[in-house]
Coordinates of C-alpha atoms and ligand atoms in Angstrom, one line a residue:
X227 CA -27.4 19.9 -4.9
X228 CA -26.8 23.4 -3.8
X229 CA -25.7 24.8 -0.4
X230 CA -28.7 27.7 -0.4
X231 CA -28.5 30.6 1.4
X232 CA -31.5 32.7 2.5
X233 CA -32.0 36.0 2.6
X234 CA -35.6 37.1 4.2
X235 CA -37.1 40.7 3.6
X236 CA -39.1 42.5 6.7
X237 CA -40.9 45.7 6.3
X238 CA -41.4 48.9 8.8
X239 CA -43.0 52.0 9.7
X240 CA -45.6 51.4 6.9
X241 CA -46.8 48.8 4.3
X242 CA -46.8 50.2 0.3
X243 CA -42.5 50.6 0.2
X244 CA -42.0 48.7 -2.2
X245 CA -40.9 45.5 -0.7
X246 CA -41.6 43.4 -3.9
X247 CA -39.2 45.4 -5.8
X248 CA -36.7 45.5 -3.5
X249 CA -36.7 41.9 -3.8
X250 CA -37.1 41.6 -7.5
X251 CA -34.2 44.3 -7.5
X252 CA -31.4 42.3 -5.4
X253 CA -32.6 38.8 -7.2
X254 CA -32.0 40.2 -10.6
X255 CA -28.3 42.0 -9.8
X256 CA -27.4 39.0 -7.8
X257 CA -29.3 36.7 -11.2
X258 CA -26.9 38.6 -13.1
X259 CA -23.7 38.1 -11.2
X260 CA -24.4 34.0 -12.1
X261 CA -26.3 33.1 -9.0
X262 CA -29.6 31.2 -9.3
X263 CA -31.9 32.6 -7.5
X264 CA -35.6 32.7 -6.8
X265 CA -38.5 34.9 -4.5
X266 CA -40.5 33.6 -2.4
X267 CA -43.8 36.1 -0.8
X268 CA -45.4 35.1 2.6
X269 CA -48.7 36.8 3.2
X270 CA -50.1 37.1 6.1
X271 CA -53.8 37.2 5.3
X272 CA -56.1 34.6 6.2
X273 CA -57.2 33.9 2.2
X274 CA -56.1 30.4 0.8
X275 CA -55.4 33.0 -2.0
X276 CA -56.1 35.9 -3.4
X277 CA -58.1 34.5 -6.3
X278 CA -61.1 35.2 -4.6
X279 CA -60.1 38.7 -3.3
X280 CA -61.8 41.6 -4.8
X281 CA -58.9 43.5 -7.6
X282 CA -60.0 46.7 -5.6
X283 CA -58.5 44.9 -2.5
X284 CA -55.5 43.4 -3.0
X285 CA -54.9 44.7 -6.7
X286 CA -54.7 42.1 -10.2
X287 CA -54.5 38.1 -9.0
X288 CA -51.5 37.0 -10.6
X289 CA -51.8 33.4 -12.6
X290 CA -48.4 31.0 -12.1
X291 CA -47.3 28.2 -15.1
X292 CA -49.2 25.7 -12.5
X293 CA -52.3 27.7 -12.2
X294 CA -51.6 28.7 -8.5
X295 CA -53.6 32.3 -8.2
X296 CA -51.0 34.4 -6.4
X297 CA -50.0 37.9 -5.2
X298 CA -49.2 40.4 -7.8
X299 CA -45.7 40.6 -6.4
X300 CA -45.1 37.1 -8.0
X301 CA -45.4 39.3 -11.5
X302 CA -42.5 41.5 -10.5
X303 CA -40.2 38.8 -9.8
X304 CA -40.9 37.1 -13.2
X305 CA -41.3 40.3 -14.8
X306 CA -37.6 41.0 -13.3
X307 CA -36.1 37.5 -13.1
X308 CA -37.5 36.2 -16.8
X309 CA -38.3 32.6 -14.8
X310 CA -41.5 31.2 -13.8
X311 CA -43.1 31.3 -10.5
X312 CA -45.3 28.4 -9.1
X313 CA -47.6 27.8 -6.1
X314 CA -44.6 27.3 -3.4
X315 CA -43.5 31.0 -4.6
X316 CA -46.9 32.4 -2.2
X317 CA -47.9 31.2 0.5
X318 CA -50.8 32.7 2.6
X319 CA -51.8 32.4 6.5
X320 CA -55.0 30.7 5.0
X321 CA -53.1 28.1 3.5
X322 CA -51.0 27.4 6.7
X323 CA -54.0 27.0 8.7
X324 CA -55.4 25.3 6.2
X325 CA -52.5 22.4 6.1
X326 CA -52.1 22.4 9.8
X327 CA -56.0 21.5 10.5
X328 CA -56.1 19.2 8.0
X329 CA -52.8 17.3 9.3
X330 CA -54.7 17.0 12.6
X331 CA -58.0 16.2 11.0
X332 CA -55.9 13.0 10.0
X333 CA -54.6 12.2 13.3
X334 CA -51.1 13.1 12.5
X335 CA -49.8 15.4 15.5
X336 CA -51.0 12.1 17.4
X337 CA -53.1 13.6 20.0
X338 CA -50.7 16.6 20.5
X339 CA -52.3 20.4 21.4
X340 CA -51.9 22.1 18.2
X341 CA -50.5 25.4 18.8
X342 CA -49.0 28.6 17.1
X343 CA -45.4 27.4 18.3
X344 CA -44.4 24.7 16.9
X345 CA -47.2 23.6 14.9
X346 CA -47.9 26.6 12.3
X347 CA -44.5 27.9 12.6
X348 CA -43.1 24.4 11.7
X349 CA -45.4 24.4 8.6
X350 CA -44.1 28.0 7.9
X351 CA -40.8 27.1 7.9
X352 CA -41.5 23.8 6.1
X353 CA -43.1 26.1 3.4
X354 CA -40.2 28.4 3.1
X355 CA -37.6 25.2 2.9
X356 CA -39.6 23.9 0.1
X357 CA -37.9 25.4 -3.0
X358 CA -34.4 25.3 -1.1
X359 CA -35.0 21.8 -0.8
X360 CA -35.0 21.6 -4.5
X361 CA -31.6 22.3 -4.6
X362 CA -32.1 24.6 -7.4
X363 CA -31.1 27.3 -6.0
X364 CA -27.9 29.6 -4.6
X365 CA -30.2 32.2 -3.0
X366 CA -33.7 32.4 -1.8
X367 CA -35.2 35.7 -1.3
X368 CA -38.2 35.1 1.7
X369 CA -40.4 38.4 1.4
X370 CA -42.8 38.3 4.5
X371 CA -45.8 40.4 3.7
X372 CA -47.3 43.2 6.4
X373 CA -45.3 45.7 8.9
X374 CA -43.3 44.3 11.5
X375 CA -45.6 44.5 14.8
X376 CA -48.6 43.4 12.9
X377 CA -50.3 40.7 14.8
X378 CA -50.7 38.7 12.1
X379 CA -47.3 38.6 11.5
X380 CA -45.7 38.1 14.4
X381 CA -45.7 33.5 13.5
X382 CA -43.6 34.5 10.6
X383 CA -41.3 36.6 12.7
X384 CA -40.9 33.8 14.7
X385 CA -39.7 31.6 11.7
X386 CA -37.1 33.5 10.4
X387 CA -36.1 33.7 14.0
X388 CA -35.9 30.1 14.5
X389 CA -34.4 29.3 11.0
X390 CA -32.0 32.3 11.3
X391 CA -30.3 30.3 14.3
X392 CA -31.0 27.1 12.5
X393 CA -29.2 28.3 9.7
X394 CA -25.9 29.9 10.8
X395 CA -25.6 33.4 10.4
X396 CA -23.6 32.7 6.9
X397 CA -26.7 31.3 5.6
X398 CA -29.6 33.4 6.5
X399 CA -29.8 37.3 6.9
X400 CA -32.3 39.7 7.5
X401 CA -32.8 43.0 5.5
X402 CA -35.2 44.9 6.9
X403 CA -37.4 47.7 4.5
X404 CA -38.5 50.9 5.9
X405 CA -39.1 54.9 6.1
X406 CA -36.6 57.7 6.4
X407 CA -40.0 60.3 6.2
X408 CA -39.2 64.2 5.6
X409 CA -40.9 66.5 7.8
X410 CA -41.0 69.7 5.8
X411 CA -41.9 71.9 8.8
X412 CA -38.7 71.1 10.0
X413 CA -36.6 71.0 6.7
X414 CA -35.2 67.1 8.0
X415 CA -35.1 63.7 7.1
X416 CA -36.1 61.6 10.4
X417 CA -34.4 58.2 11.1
X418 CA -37.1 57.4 14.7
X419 CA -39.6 55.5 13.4
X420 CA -37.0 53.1 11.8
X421 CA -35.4 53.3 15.1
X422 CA -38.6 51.8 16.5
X423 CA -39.4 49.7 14.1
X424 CA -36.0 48.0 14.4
X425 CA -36.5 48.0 18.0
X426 CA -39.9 46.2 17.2
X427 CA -38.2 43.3 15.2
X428 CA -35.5 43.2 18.1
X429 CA -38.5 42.2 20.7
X430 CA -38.9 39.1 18.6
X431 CA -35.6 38.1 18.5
X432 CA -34.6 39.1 14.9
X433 CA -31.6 41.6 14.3
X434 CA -31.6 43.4 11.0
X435 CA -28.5 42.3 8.8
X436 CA -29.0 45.2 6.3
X437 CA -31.2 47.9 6.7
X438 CA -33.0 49.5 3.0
X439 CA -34.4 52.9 3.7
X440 CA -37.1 54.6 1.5
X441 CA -36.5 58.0 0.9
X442 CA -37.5 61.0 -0.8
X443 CA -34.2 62.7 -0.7
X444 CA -30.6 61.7 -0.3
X445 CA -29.7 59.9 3.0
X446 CA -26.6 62.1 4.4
X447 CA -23.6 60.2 5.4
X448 CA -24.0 61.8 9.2
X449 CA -27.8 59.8 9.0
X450 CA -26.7 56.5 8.1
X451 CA -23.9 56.9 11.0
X452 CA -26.9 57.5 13.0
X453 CA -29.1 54.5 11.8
X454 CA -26.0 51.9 11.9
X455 CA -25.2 53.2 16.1
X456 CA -28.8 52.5 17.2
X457 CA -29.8 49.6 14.8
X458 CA -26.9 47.5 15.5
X459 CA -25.5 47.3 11.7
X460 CA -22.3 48.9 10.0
X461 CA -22.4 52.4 7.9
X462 CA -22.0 50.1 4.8
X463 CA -24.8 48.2 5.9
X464 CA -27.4 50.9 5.4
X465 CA -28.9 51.1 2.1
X466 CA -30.3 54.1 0.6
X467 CA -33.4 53.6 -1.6
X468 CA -34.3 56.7 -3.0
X469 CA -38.0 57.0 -5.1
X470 CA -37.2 56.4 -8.5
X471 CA -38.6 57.4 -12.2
X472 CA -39.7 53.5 -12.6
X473 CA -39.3 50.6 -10.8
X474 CA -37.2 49.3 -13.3
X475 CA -34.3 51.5 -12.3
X476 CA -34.4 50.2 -9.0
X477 CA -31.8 47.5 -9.9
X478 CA -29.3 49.9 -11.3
X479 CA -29.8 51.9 -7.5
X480 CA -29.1 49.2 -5.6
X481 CA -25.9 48.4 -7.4
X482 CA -25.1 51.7 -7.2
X483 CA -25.3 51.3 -3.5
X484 CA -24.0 47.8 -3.3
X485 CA -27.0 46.5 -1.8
X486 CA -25.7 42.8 -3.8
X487 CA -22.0 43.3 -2.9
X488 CA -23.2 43.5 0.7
X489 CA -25.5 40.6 0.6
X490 CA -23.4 38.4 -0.7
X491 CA -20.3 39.6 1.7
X492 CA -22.4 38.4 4.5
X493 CA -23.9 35.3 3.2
X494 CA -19.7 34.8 2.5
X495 CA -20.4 34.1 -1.3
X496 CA -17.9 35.4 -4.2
X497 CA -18.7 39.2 -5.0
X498 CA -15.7 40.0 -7.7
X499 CA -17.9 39.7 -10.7
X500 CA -20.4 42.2 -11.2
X501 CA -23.6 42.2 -12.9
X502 CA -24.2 41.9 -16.4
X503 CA -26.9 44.9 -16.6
X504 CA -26.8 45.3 -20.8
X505 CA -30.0 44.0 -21.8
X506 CA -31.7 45.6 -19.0
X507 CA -29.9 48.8 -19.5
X508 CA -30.9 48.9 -23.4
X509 CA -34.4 48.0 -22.4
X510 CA -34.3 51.2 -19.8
X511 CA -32.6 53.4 -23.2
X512 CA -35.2 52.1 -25.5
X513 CA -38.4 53.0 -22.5
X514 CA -37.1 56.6 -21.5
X515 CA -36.5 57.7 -24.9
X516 CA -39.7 57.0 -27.1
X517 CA -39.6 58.0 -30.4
X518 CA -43.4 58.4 -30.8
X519 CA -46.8 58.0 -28.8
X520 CA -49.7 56.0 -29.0
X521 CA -53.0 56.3 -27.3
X522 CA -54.6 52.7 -26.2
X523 CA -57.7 52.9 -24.4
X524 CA -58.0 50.2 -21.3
X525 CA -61.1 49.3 -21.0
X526 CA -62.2 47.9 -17.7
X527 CA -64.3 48.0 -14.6
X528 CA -61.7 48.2 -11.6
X529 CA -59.7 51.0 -13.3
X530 CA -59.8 53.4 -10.0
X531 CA -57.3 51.1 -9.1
X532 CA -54.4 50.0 -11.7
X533 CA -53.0 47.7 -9.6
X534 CA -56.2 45.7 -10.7
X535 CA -54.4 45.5 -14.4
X536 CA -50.7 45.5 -13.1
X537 CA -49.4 42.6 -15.6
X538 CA -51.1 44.7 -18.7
X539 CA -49.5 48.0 -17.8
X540 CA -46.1 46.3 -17.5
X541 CA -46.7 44.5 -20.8
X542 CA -47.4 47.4 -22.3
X543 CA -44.3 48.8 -20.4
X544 CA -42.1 46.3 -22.3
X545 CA -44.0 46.4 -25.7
X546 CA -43.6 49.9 -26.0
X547 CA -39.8 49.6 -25.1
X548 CA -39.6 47.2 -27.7
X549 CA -41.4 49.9 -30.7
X550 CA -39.5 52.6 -29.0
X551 CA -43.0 54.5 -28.3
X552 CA -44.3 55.7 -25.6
X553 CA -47.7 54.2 -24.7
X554 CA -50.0 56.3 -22.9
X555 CA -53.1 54.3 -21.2
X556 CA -56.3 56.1 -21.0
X557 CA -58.1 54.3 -18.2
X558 CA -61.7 54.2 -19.4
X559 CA -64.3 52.6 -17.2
X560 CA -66.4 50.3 -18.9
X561 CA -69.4 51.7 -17.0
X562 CA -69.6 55.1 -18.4
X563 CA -69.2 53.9 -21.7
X564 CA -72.8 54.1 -23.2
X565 CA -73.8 53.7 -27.1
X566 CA -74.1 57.9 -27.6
X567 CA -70.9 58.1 -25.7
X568 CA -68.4 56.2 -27.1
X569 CA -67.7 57.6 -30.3
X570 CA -66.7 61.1 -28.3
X571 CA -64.6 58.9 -25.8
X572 CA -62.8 56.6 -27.7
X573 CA -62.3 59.4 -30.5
X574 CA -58.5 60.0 -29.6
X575 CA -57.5 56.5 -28.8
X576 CA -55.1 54.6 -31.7
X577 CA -55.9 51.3 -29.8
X578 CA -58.6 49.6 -27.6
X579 CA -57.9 47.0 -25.6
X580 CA -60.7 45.3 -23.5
X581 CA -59.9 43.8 -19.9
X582 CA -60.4 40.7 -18.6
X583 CA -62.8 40.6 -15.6
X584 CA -65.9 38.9 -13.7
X585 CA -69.4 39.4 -13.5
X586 CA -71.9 41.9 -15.3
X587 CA -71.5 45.1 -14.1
X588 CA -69.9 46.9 -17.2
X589 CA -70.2 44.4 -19.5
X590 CA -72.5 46.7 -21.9
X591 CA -69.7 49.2 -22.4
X592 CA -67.2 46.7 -23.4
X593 CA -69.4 45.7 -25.7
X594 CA -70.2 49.1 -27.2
X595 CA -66.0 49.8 -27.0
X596 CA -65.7 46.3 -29.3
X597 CA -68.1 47.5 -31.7
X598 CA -66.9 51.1 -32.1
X599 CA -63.2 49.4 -32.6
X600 CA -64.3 46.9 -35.3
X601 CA -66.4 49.5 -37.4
X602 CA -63.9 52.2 -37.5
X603 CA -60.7 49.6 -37.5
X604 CA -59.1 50.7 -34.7
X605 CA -56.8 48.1 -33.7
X606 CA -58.7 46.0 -31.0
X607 CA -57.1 43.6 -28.2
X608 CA -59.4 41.1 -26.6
X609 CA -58.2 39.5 -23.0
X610 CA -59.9 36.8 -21.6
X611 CA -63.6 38.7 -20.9
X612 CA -62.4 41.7 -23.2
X613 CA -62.3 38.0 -26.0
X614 CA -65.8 37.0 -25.3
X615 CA -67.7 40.3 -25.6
X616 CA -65.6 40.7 -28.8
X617 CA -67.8 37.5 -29.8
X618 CA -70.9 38.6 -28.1
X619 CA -70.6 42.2 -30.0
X620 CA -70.1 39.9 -33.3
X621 CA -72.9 37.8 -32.6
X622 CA -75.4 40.6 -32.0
X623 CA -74.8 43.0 -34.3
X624 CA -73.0 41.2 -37.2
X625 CA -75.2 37.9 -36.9
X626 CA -78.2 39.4 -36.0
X627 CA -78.4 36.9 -32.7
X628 CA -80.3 39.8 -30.5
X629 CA -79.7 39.3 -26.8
X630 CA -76.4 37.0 -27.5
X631 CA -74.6 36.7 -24.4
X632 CA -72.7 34.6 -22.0
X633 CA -74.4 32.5 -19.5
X634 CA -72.3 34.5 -16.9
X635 CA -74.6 37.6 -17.5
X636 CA -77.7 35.8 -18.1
X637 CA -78.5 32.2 -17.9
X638 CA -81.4 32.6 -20.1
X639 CA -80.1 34.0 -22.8
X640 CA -81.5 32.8 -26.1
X641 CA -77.6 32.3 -28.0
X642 CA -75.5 31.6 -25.0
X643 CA -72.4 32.2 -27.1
X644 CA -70.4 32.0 -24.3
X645 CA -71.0 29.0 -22.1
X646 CA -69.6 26.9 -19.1
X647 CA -67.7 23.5 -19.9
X648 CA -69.8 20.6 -19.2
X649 CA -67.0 19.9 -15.9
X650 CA -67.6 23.3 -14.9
X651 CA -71.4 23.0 -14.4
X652 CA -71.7 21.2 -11.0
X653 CA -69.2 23.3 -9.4
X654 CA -70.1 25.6 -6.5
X655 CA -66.7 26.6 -4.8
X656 CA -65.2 30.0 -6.2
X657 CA -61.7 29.3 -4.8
X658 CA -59.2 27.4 -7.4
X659 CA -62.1 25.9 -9.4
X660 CA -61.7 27.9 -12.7
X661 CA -59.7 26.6 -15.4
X662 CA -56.0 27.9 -14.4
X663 CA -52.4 28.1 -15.8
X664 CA -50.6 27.0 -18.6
X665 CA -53.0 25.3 -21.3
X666 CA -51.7 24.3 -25.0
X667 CA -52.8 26.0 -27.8
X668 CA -52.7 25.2 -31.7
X669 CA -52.1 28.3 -34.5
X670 CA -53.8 27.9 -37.4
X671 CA -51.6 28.5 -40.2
X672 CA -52.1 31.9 -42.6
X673 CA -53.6 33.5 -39.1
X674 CA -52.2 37.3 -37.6
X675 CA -51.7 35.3 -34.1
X676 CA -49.7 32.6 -36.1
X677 CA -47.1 35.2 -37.8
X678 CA -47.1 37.5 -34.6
X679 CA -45.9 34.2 -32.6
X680 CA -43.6 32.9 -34.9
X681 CA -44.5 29.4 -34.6
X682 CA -47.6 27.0 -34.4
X683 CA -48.0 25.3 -30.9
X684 CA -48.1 27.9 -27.8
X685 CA -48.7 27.6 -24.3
X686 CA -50.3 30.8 -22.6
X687 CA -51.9 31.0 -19.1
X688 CA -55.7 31.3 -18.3
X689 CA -57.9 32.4 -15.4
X690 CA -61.7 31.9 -16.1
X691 CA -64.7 29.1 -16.5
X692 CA -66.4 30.9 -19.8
X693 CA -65.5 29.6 -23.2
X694 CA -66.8 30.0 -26.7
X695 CA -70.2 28.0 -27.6
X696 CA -68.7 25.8 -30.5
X697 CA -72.0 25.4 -31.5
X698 CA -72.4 28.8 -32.7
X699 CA -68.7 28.8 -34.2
X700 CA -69.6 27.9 -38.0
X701 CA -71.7 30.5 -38.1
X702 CA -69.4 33.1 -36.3
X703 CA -66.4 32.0 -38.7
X704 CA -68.7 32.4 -41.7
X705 CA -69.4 36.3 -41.0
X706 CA -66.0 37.0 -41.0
X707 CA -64.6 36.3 -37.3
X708 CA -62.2 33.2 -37.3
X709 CA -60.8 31.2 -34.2
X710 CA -57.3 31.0 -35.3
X711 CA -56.4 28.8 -32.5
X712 CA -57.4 26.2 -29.9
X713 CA -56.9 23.6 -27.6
X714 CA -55.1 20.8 -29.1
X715 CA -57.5 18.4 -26.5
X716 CA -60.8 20.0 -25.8
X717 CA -61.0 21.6 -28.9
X718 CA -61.7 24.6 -26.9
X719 CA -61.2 28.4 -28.8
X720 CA -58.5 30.0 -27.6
X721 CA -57.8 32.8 -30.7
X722 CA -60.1 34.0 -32.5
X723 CA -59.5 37.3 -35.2
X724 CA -61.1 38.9 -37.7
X725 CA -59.3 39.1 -40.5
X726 CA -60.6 41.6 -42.5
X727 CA -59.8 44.0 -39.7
X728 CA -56.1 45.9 -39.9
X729 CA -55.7 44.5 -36.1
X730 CA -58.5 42.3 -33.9
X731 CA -57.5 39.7 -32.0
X732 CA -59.3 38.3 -28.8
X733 CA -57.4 35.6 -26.6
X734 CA -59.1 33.3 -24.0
X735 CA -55.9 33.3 -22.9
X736 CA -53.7 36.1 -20.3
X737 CA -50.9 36.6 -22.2
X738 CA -49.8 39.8 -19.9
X739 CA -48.6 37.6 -17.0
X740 CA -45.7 36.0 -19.4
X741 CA -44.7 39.5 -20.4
X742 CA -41.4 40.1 -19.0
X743 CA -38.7 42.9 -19.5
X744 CA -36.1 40.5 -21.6
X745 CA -39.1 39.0 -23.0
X746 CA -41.8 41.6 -24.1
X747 CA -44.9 39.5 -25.0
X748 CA -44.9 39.2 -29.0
X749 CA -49.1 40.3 -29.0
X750 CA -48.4 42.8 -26.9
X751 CA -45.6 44.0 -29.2
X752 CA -47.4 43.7 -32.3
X753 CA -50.8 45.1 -31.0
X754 CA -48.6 48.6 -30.1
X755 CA -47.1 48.3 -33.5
X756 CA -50.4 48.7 -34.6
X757 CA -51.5 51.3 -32.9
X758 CA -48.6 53.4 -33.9
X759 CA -49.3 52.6 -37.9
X760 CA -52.9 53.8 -36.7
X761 CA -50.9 56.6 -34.9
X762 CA -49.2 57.4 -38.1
X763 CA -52.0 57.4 -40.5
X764 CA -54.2 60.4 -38.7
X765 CA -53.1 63.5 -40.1
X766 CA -54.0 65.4 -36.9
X767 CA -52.7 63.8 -34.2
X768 CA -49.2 63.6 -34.9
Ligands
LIG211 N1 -65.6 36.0 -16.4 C1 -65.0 35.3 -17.5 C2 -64.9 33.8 -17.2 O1 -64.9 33.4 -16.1 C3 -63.7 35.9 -17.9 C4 -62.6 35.8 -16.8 C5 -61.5 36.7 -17.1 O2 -61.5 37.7 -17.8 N2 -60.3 36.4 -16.4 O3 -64.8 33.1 -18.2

């Protein structure tokens, strides 16, 4: 049983600094100094979870080993850390509530006055004592989501407060994220609103331990004098964070500044062996200096925002490390993709991948971005929706099934090719009710998906109610489209490829949130290979 030690992360001045990386920064140099260690995000939104917020809100819904739908955040940290997440890594306001009424719908605060203080804090803190309770972990890192002063923040304010004292100040500390802003009329860097904001947090009772600053430009010594005399912390205490290239040299800044050296000084842990930054460091070599391009099209109907497709960006991030090319995403919305269009808009592209998503809007483009990739054999990546249109495109124009579709577009579709499970039929809540997380999977042997993994059993993640009709499957595998692999169980398609094709694969499955920098996702890896053999073989292009 470990003796953990806590380390919470506040935000100023604005929201958008970066708080999540921050946090996925100090875990991975302090992971790399021997510590276990693990992130934690508390939102303060009123949504059990995000699963049934809109992408364009809140960005992509990120999908945990144990199916919990979670902030995007959670990505970073596995992204980062190379270890699973689960549901007590994020925890939302919704969800406190939600406990709390339902403890008192069972009689259990005994006729008490549920209030703010003690009840939801107590369930707060309870929340952020689960994983220490594990005794897993050396370190927690507690990331409370929103600004400091927000009103919907202020109960978690009050938590760290309380567990702060609780604690002992050698076992809980409080770094505190926020804005040095340049003001180019005046040629300065300006340290007030972090003087406020500090002041804020003060009002509630919680004194920053360490204070990160975002910054455009270099923090002069003669400013973090200033900081550390009206924010109550030492010089050494005051982190720069300076905006970076990627956010994957964000650890190798905060060593440089000793952001872990300090942590652990105050938590009164051993600092003498630094961090063992070579795989990292190699994977940063390998991403900065690309030997080659590749153009992948990303097809999809949130792309304005590319938060919405965070995990797939990174993926490709780490694939194209891995094949020492650059990849360069053209973000293609699916809704301007039209049958006369496409060939002129996907001309360029040496790979197509089509994204996962709900509803109809769209779908038609997908479908017309499928078929232009399987004619001209342009490598083609299915994910999770982007899979089923791949069969709906096969069914329609290589079957001849006219008007195939999934029952999610149209009910009354004449070859529902895509259909609910039975169990999913008489369901009419949207939150948590899809089929989520880790599900096993079987490779067929002699399949792509079976030499690109390496072995025969997987275990990928999943996020949807839609699955391939098996009814229609003989006929599917006949024409030339085969489901290389499926759920050991249910039976269930979870592959399918055609193999004919130099490169088309469509996964049930969201292989993109197990895609982490030490551990590039291998169809990720060798769908870019592809696209750069593609890249390769047109004499114009390169
Ligand atoms: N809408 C589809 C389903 O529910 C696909 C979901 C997804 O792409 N994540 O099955």
């Amino acid at each position: 049983m470990k003796n953990t030690k806590y380390v919470f992360v506040t935000g100023g001045v604005t929201s958008s600094l970066g708080k999540g990386i921050i946090a996925a920064s100090l875990a991975k140099l302090l992971q790399e100094r021997g510590y276990s260690v693990t992130i934690q995000k508390l939102d303060p939104y009123i949504n059990i979870d995000p699963g049934t917020l809109n992408p364009y809100e809140h960005g992509e819904c990120y999908v945990t080993e144990d199916g919990a739908e979670t902030d995007l955040d959670l990505g970073h940290y596995e992204r980062f850390l190379n270890i699973p997440t689960s549901q007590a890594n994020n925890v939302t306001t919704g969800r406190i509530y939600q406990s709390v009424i339902e403890k008192e719908r069972r009689g259990e605060f005994l006729g008490k006055t549920v209030q703010v203080i003690p009840h939801i804090t107590d369930e707060i803190k309870d929340r952020i004592q689960i994983l220490g309770n594990t005794g897993d972990f050396d370190i927690i890192i507690t990331e409370i989501g929103g600004t400091v002063g927000d009103i919907e923040s202020l109960p978690y304010i009050e938590s760290v407060r309380q567990l702060l004292w609780e604690f002992g100040h050698e076992n809980a500390i409080v770094i505190h994220l926020t804005l040095i802003p340049y003001l180019a009329a005046a040629g300065e860097l300006k340290t007030k609103p972090t003087q406020h904001s500090v002041k804020m947090l003060m009002q509630s009772g919680v004194s920053p331990d360490i204070l990160v600053c975002r910054t455009e430009y270099e923090i002069s010594d003669s400013i973090k004098n200033k900081l550390a005399l009206f924010c109550n912390v030492k010089k050494e205490d005051v982190i720069e964070s300076i905006d970076a290239e990627t956010i994957y040299d964000v650890p190798n800044l905060m060593l440089k500044e000793g952001l872990d050296t300090v942590v652990l000084k105050k938590l009164q842990l051993p600092h003498d062996r630094q961090p063992e930054l070579k795989v990292w460091n190699e994977f940063l070599m390998k991403f900065k200096n690309p030997k080659n391009t590749v153009e992948i099209g990303l097809i999809g109907k949130y792309v304005e925002l590319h938060d919405a497709y965070k995990s797939i960006s990174e993926a490709f991030i780490h694939a194209g490390a891995q094949n020492e090319v650059k990849v360069n995403i053209h973000w293609i919305h699916s809704e301007e993709l039209t049958v006369k269009n496409v060939p002129k808009k996907l001309k360029k592209l040496n790979g197509i991948l089509v994204a996962p998503g709900f509803g109809e809007r769209g779908i038609e483009g997908k479908i017309e971005a499928v078929k232009y990739a399987r004619e001209n054999n342009i490598p083609f990546f299915g994910i999770c929706l982007g899979m089923q249109m791949a069969v709906i495109e096969f069914s329609r124009n290589v079957l001849g099934l006219k008007g195939a579709n999934s029952t999610e577009m149209n009910s009354n579709t004449k070859y529902p090719v895509i259909d609910l499970m039975e169990e999913q039929k008489n369901i009419t809540d949207y939150g948590g009710t899809m089929r989520l997380g880790a599900w096993d999977c079987i490779l067929k042997d002699d399949s792509k998906v079976r030499d690109i993994y390496h072995k025969e059993h997987i275990s990928e993640r999943h996020r949807h109610r839609y699955e391939l009709n098996n009814v229609f499957l003989e006929q599917v595998e006949k024409a030339g489209m085969i489901a290389t692999g499926k759920n050991p169980k249910t039976n269930l398609v979870e592959v399918i490829e055609i193999p004919k094709h130099p490169w088309f694969v469509g996964v049930q499955y969201h292989p993109e949130y197990k895609s982490t920098v030490l551990n590039p996702h291998p169809l990720f890896v060798d769908f870019v290979k592809a696209t750069l053999n593609h890249a390769l073989s047109q004499p114009t292009n390169h």
